[in-house]
XYZ file of C-alpha atoms in Angstrom:
483
model
C 8.954 -12.729 32.359
C 5.718 -13.159 30.856
C 2.696 -10.780 29.669
C -0.859 -12.184 29.383
C -4.213 -11.640 28.422
C -3.879 -9.822 25.538
C -6.140 -10.295 22.665
C -4.108 -9.326 20.004
C -0.129 -9.020 19.658
C 0.900 -6.847 16.796
C 4.458 -7.548 15.566
C 5.654 -3.933 13.567
C 4.761 -0.345 14.288
C 4.853 0.216 10.455
C 1.603 1.507 8.426
C 0.504 -2.387 8.659
C 1.468 -3.047 12.054
C -0.689 0.405 13.410
C -3.374 -0.101 11.470
C -4.143 -3.822 12.838
C -3.461 -2.666 15.666
C -6.227 0.648 15.762
C -8.326 -1.205 13.838
C -8.622 -3.986 16.858
C -8.481 -2.022 19.734
C -11.176 0.037 18.768
C -13.213 -2.707 18.568
C -12.427 -3.088 22.245
C -9.545 -5.605 22.261
C -7.021 -5.304 24.360
C -3.770 -5.089 22.191
C -0.112 -5.090 22.331
C 2.284 -3.726 19.461
C 5.795 -4.290 19.509
C 8.761 -2.202 17.268
C 11.637 -3.450 17.313
C 12.862 0.092 16.483
C 12.198 4.007 17.898
C 10.054 6.119 15.356
C 10.365 8.146 13.839
C 12.614 5.815 11.644
C 13.769 6.402 7.808
C 11.125 4.404 5.346
C 11.117 4.106 1.565
C 7.714 3.829 0.037
C 6.311 7.900 -0.002
C 3.481 7.722 -2.560
C 0.434 7.500 -1.255
C -3.135 5.983 -3.038
C -6.238 7.647 -2.635
C -7.802 4.172 -1.105
C -5.000 4.941 1.633
C -6.211 8.344 2.213
C -9.950 8.588 1.831
C -10.685 4.596 2.876
C -8.301 3.701 5.719
C -6.979 6.772 7.107
C -10.901 7.582 8.317
C -11.326 3.916 9.820
C -8.210 4.921 12.252
C -9.798 8.446 13.045
C -7.563 10.211 11.192
C -9.042 11.754 8.413
C -8.827 15.278 9.938
C -5.222 15.061 11.048
C -3.690 13.780 8.173
C -5.158 16.890 6.388
C -3.703 18.995 8.246
C -0.310 17.946 8.456
C 0.767 19.461 5.034
C 1.815 16.697 3.207
C 2.253 17.591 -0.818
C -1.464 16.564 -2.497
C -1.128 14.168 -5.129
C -4.140 14.694 -8.133
C -2.797 11.348 -10.198
C 0.155 10.206 -12.185
C 2.641 11.626 -15.155
C 4.428 8.387 -17.054
C 6.951 8.807 -19.456
C 6.282 5.003 -19.986
C 5.904 2.694 -23.415
C 6.039 3.239 -26.953
C 5.084 7.381 -27.002
C 8.598 9.430 -26.416
C 6.340 12.338 -24.737
C 5.110 12.191 -20.931
C 1.069 11.412 -20.412
C -0.747 12.015 -17.331
C -4.058 10.356 -15.444
C -6.214 11.983 -12.674
C -7.783 10.290 -10.583
C -10.429 12.666 -10.597
C -11.557 10.748 -13.949
C -12.780 8.135 -11.938
C -16.067 8.271 -10.837
C -15.459 5.882 -7.835
C -12.688 8.318 -6.524
C -14.852 11.584 -6.832
C -17.327 9.680 -4.716
C -14.504 8.658 -2.331
C -11.933 11.187 -2.228
C -9.997 11.750 -5.891
C -6.352 12.496 -4.386
C -3.423 10.947 -2.430
C -0.549 11.905 -0.540
C 2.931 12.056 -0.799
C 4.314 11.645 2.526
C 7.343 11.688 4.263
C 7.168 8.412 6.105
C 9.084 9.072 9.246
C 6.695 11.560 10.024
C 3.410 9.839 8.278
C 4.548 6.355 9.947
C 4.965 8.190 13.546
C 1.413 9.804 13.298
C -0.414 6.400 13.054
C 1.530 4.777 15.490
C 1.085 7.589 17.909
C -2.676 7.642 16.952
C -2.553 3.737 17.737
C -1.409 4.623 21.275
C -4.460 7.256 21.259
C -6.447 4.615 20.341
C -5.636 2.505 23.462
C -2.765 0.159 22.059
C 0.201 -0.958 24.350
C 3.046 0.006 22.199
C 6.432 -0.832 22.885
C 9.147 0.415 21.162
C 12.583 -1.306 20.725
C 11.405 -4.155 21.669
C 12.813 -6.534 18.684
C 10.196 -9.984 18.540
C 12.233 -13.300 18.042
C 9.816 -16.083 17.621
C 6.457 -17.648 18.588
C 4.978 -19.574 20.799
C 2.687 -22.454 19.899
C 0.886 -24.906 21.801
C -1.104 -27.893 19.725
C -0.746 -26.295 16.810
C -2.262 -22.641 17.432
C 0.449 -19.812 17.887
C -0.053 -18.243 21.352
C 2.422 -15.604 21.482
C 5.668 -14.260 20.844
C 9.197 -13.629 22.167
C 10.842 -11.355 22.404
C 13.495 -8.961 23.556
C 12.740 -5.647 25.413
C 14.523 -2.471 25.309
C 16.669 -3.590 28.322
C 18.110 -6.516 26.625
C 15.471 -8.968 28.590
C 14.277 -12.249 27.037
C 10.832 -11.943 27.785
C 7.405 -13.358 26.346
C 3.825 -12.450 25.813
C 0.588 -14.587 25.012
C -2.384 -13.921 23.047
C -5.456 -15.218 21.341
C -3.882 -13.607 17.855
C -0.423 -12.584 16.370
C -0.347 -10.470 13.598
C 3.301 -10.025 12.003
C 3.376 -6.761 10.532
C 7.232 -6.497 10.485
C 8.140 -5.890 6.686
C 10.779 -7.472 5.146
C 12.902 -8.240 7.875
C 10.916 -10.246 9.493
C 11.731 -13.200 11.831
C 8.523 -15.068 12.273
C 6.834 -14.873 8.922
C 7.916 -18.484 8.559
C 5.588 -19.296 11.171
C 2.558 -19.607 9.448
C 4.148 -21.919 6.774
C 5.970 -21.755 3.840
C 8.634 -19.536 2.640
C 8.603 -16.548 0.523
C 7.889 -17.679 -3.288
C 9.790 -15.208 -5.229
C 8.669 -14.124 -8.811
C 11.097 -14.772 -11.795
C 9.751 -11.505 -13.380
C 10.576 -8.602 -10.614
C 13.888 -9.003 -9.760
C 14.697 -5.469 -9.501
C 17.413 -3.124 -7.499
C 16.577 0.624 -6.449
C 19.452 3.063 -5.930
C 17.960 6.297 -4.536
C 18.417 9.260 -2.650
C 16.989 12.769 -2.055
C 17.304 16.115 -4.024
C 16.819 19.521 -2.948
C 15.215 22.343 -5.559
C 14.300 19.814 -8.337
C 11.867 21.163 -10.833
C 7.975 20.126 -10.814
C 5.498 19.384 -13.355
C 3.321 21.928 -14.779
C 0.080 22.863 -12.737
C -2.576 21.387 -11.876
C 0.016 18.041 -11.261
C 3.414 19.456 -9.579
C 1.907 17.150 -7.099
C 2.134 13.746 -9.531
C 4.261 11.230 -8.845
C 6.513 10.395 -12.054
C 7.710 7.515 -13.372
C 10.107 7.684 -16.342
C 11.404 4.652 -18.158
C 14.437 4.302 -19.584
C 16.536 1.672 -21.140
C 18.447 -0.015 -17.962
C 14.818 0.419 -16.033
C 12.869 3.027 -14.649
C 13.218 6.012 -12.381
C 10.392 7.284 -9.705
C 10.499 11.069 -9.136
C 8.635 12.279 -6.119
C 8.090 15.603 -4.689
C 7.942 15.682 -0.639
C 7.636 19.026 0.132
C 8.235 22.423 -1.691
C 12.008 21.713 -1.664
C 12.651 18.055 -1.248
C 12.358 15.249 -3.895
C 12.432 11.474 -3.428
C 14.518 10.141 -6.550
C 15.178 6.650 -7.418
C 15.990 4.317 -9.998
C 14.809 0.450 -10.516
C 17.072 -1.503 -12.421
C 17.329 -5.357 -13.167
C 19.777 -7.447 -10.632
C 22.247 -7.570 -13.045
C 23.791 -3.931 -12.010
C 24.389 -5.183 -8.597
C 27.901 -5.181 -8.800
C 28.458 -1.813 -10.325
C 25.802 -0.226 -8.215
C 27.372 -1.692 -4.553
C 30.856 -0.518 -5.967
C 29.786 2.930 -5.890
C 25.831 4.089 -5.480
C 26.299 7.582 -5.888
C 27.997 7.122 -9.219
C 25.281 4.686 -10.340
C 22.680 6.582 -9.779
C 24.553 9.566 -11.147
C 25.063 7.612 -14.362
C 21.363 6.478 -14.595
C 20.328 10.092 -14.236
C 22.363 10.852 -17.208
C 20.562 7.961 -19.188
C 17.030 9.742 -18.602
C 16.546 12.806 -19.744
C 13.340 13.981 -18.410
C 14.516 13.536 -15.021
C 17.843 14.831 -15.603
C 16.297 17.943 -16.822
C 14.363 18.254 -13.416
C 17.533 17.953 -11.403
C 19.277 20.535 -13.556
C 19.926 23.024 -10.719
C 18.811 20.619 -7.958
C 21.524 19.470 -5.264
C 21.651 16.270 -3.275
C 20.251 16.691 -0.010
C 22.776 17.376 3.299
C 20.301 16.997 5.898
C 20.298 13.647 7.503
C 18.244 11.199 6.742
C 18.080 12.100 3.293
C 21.661 12.897 3.021
C 22.487 9.296 2.093
C 22.494 7.266 -1.288
C 20.617 3.761 -0.771
C 20.288 0.637 -2.464
C 17.223 -1.695 -1.707
C 16.530 -5.054 -3.187
C 13.192 -4.865 -4.769
C 12.305 -8.270 -5.510
C 8.800 -9.280 -5.646
C 7.495 -12.244 -3.378
C 4.312 -13.991 -2.501
C 4.310 -16.531 -0.123
C 1.913 -20.331 0.274
C -0.331 -19.499 3.378
C -0.740 -16.086 4.980
C -2.258 -17.458 8.183
C -2.611 -19.959 10.387
C -4.617 -20.820 13.694
C -4.017 -18.064 15.825
C -1.445 -15.656 13.614
C -1.399 -13.831 10.243
C 1.081 -11.942 8.255
C 0.764 -8.744 6.609
C 2.257 -6.488 4.629
C 5.918 -6.879 3.563
C 6.282 -9.600 6.017
C 3.711 -11.536 3.806
C 3.761 -10.045 -0.111
C 5.759 -7.420 -1.910
C 5.035 -5.831 -5.375
C 7.562 -3.925 -7.585
C 6.543 -0.338 -6.728
C 5.947 1.300 -10.061
C 2.371 2.098 -8.926
C 3.171 3.052 -5.429
C 1.197 0.404 -4.163
C 2.934 -0.875 -1.165
C 1.420 1.409 1.613
C -2.283 0.365 0.062
C -1.361 -3.571 0.134
C -0.159 -3.347 3.503
C -2.834 -1.417 5.269
C -5.438 -3.235 3.147
C -4.229 -6.369 4.369
C -3.858 -5.148 8.025
C -7.529 -3.980 7.597
C -8.598 -7.412 6.732
C -7.042 -9.339 9.348
C -8.554 -6.620 11.925
C -11.666 -7.811 10.339
C -11.251 -11.720 10.748
C -9.967 -11.277 14.094
C -13.030 -9.035 15.351
C -15.852 -10.689 13.953
C -14.248 -14.119 15.134
C -13.847 -12.647 18.769
C -17.495 -11.017 18.508
C -18.618 -15.080 17.944
C -19.996 -14.054 14.644
C -18.201 -16.633 12.681
C -15.302 -19.107 13.215
C -11.789 -18.805 12.613
C -11.588 -21.008 9.474
C -14.037 -19.039 7.474
C -12.919 -15.117 9.106
C -9.374 -15.654 7.751
C -10.433 -17.672 4.543
C -12.076 -13.909 3.951
C -8.866 -12.696 4.702
C -6.938 -14.717 2.664
C -9.050 -14.491 -0.386
C -9.777 -10.971 -0.395
C -6.026 -10.165 0.037
C -4.664 -12.288 -2.578
C -7.024 -11.196 -5.013
C -5.986 -7.109 -4.642
C -1.814 -8.054 -4.771
C -3.204 -10.741 -7.903
C -4.639 -7.284 -9.765
C -1.645 -5.295 -9.649
C 1.124 -8.532 -10.313
C -0.478 -9.438 -13.414
C -0.975 -5.570 -14.497
C 2.954 -5.260 -13.646
C 3.557 -7.636 -16.125
C 1.420 -6.095 -18.992
C 2.532 -2.764 -17.841
C 6.470 -3.813 -18.354
C 6.120 -4.503 -22.109
C 7.779 -1.297 -22.955
C 6.214 -1.052 -26.740
C 2.663 -0.456 -25.604
C 0.680 2.775 -26.074
C -1.007 4.505 -23.352
C -4.516 3.260 -24.767
C -3.445 -0.209 -24.511
C -1.961 0.071 -20.632
C -6.037 1.186 -20.013
C -7.199 -1.904 -21.947
C -5.098 -4.122 -19.901
C -6.031 -2.964 -16.800
C -9.907 -3.710 -17.866
C -8.820 -7.455 -18.834
C -6.837 -8.115 -15.803
C -9.055 -6.494 -13.242
C -12.669 -7.701 -15.052
C -13.833 -4.255 -14.894
C -17.215 -3.303 -16.343
C -16.633 0.808 -16.440
C -14.127 2.202 -19.423
C -11.026 1.358 -20.232
C -9.699 4.641 -18.611
C -12.112 4.162 -15.027
C -10.322 0.598 -14.966
C -7.116 1.907 -15.186
C -7.732 4.649 -12.733
C -9.344 2.149 -9.943
C -6.506 -0.342 -10.335
C -3.697 2.312 -9.638
C -5.337 4.095 -6.892
C -6.566 1.288 -5.029
C -10.401 1.065 -5.958
C -10.404 -2.448 -7.186
C -10.615 -3.034 -3.289
C -14.390 -1.401 -2.479
C -14.802 -3.244 1.052
C -12.833 -0.141 2.607
C -15.958 1.771 4.129
C -15.108 5.230 5.766
C -17.127 6.276 8.451
C -19.132 9.452 9.054
C -19.697 9.988 5.036
C -17.495 10.965 2.313
C -15.509 14.575 2.768
C -17.478 17.215 1.131
C -14.273 18.153 -1.035
C -14.432 14.598 -2.476
C -17.839 15.404 -4.418
C -17.002 18.994 -5.487
C -13.957 19.172 -6.454
C -13.074 20.529 -9.865
C -11.747 18.646 -12.577
C -9.546 20.611 -14.790
C -9.191 19.389 -18.201
C -5.512 19.506 -18.547
C -5.681 17.079 -15.414
C -7.066 14.356 -17.951
C -3.688 14.130 -20.076
C -3.622 12.363 -23.048
C -7.328 11.363 -22.372
C -8.715 14.560 -23.588
C -9.943 12.770 -26.794
C -12.012 10.192 -24.411
C -15.117 10.152 -25.302
C -13.923 7.804 -28.167
C -12.649 5.528 -26.246
C -15.940 4.866 -24.077
C -15.433 7.474 -21.060
C -18.771 7.609 -19.530
C -19.958 11.000 -17.459
C -17.203 11.829 -15.149
C -19.807 12.945 -12.388
C -21.846 10.089 -12.511
C -22.157 7.980 -9.865
C -21.631 4.712 -10.094
C -22.369 1.510 -7.893
C -20.800 -1.435 -8.709
C -20.575 -2.688 -5.653
C -17.893 -5.011 -3.729
C -16.121 -7.289 -6.189
C -16.468 -11.060 -4.847
C -13.346 -12.769 -4.399
C -12.641 -16.007 -6.331
C -14.964 -17.753 -4.173
C -18.302 -15.618 -4.386
C -18.539 -14.414 -0.322
C -21.778 -13.757 1.469
C -19.322 -10.597 3.539
C -19.706 -7.148 3.640
C -18.486 -4.915 6.002
C -19.928 -3.502 8.857
C -21.125 0.057 9.193
C -17.669 1.663 10.955
C -15.626 -1.387 9.087
C -14.326 -3.202 11.864
C -16.285 -6.300 10.948
C -17.686 -8.545 8.108
C -21.124 -8.933 8.631
C -23.806 -10.964 6.530
C -26.236 -8.531 5.117
C -30.217 -8.987 6.130
C -31.122 -10.265 2.289
C -28.460 -12.647 2.007
C -30.080 -16.005 1.501
C -28.595 -19.034 2.151
C -28.118 -21.002 -0.760
C -29.151 -24.559 0.852
C -31.882 -23.656 3.336
C -33.249 -20.342 1.335
C -33.528 -18.720 4.018
C -32.363 -14.982 4.940
C -29.385 -15.066 7.248
C -28.289 -11.645 7.884
C -27.125 -10.417 10.950
């Protein structure tokens, strides 16, 4: 059995898949989303960046729904990292860019968050079919034109479309169809062992919702408050600890906790959760990888199906949804007849790789544990080629703000411009003037940073397509070519 005439088939119902499906459906296309599981399902990656909450979420029409969901508000982050024995804190509100967009993120239970995004995709016209596992792609004359899958009754089927987006995660069965295979980083080859605790301690206000990242001799911990009672706690360690972790994950996690005094202190009096699905100690391979190709005619890969980077800066959902937005813009722009497929997807790949590279290159510097807090800020400025202060550079990198082509429709949330900045939130940069911090309330319009090859495109007003601005001049004809 074959279903035909889809404009877009999206494989995977996580944040990347829901984002790509929603943005293409909102642009008037017939979209089929195939998800092999049934949501809600357990997923790791609970700490979200401001760029996701105030950039992607409004484009999906979900700003009010997310604000009402009761997720823990994340004003910044706290690190026990580097040469200092004392934790240091940063606040997103110290970045002019994030004051303009929205200077906070959320800590979310991914089971709830992912299902919200998938249900929203369905409301926006996407045909969502769960318990449908994609097995392969259909090809005709070098172009991907659909997928084969097993439906919820165990029947083998196929579906055809103009475009396929693979957003099915690190377990994707079809990512190789774009060409090449994953290229694993020689530097970031880690394992994560993690679980969930009830009644763990909290950072002092106003930072109680912050993620806490704490280095110890064998690696580093995340400590993420998901509710008033529930905390996600995980140790990221090198792959040479695999044997002891696999032998007894529970004992390994407890051993790592005792080696990290800060996390150990916050967990005194806490107990492991006994409520499913948070009652297990889980192990995940956190090998970082890239791939030589992100698209071919008729197909693109996004999210963990495409690339993965070490989670110390909580960049997973940001990179996944940003890549999905770029792929959706490429499809929408091409199907609208505004640019050819190669031009649109070159834009997708160049911008996607640029954002990934910023996180990757900064992580290499961040893992050098003999550095001071201030030196990490300088490294962010160097890696990102940022023209603001070193603090602004650091905040814009770790907040996902270097991707300045995320455009929220309907203006900015009023609270983004009026949020007070408690001095305690500035952390180690109370002495910031000598580091070159500008007026935190000053609006700085740096424009969209150009990819490696200068781009002529800017997002459309609704954020769903690329367009050429009216004042763009073609370098060959010297004529304005905007539309």
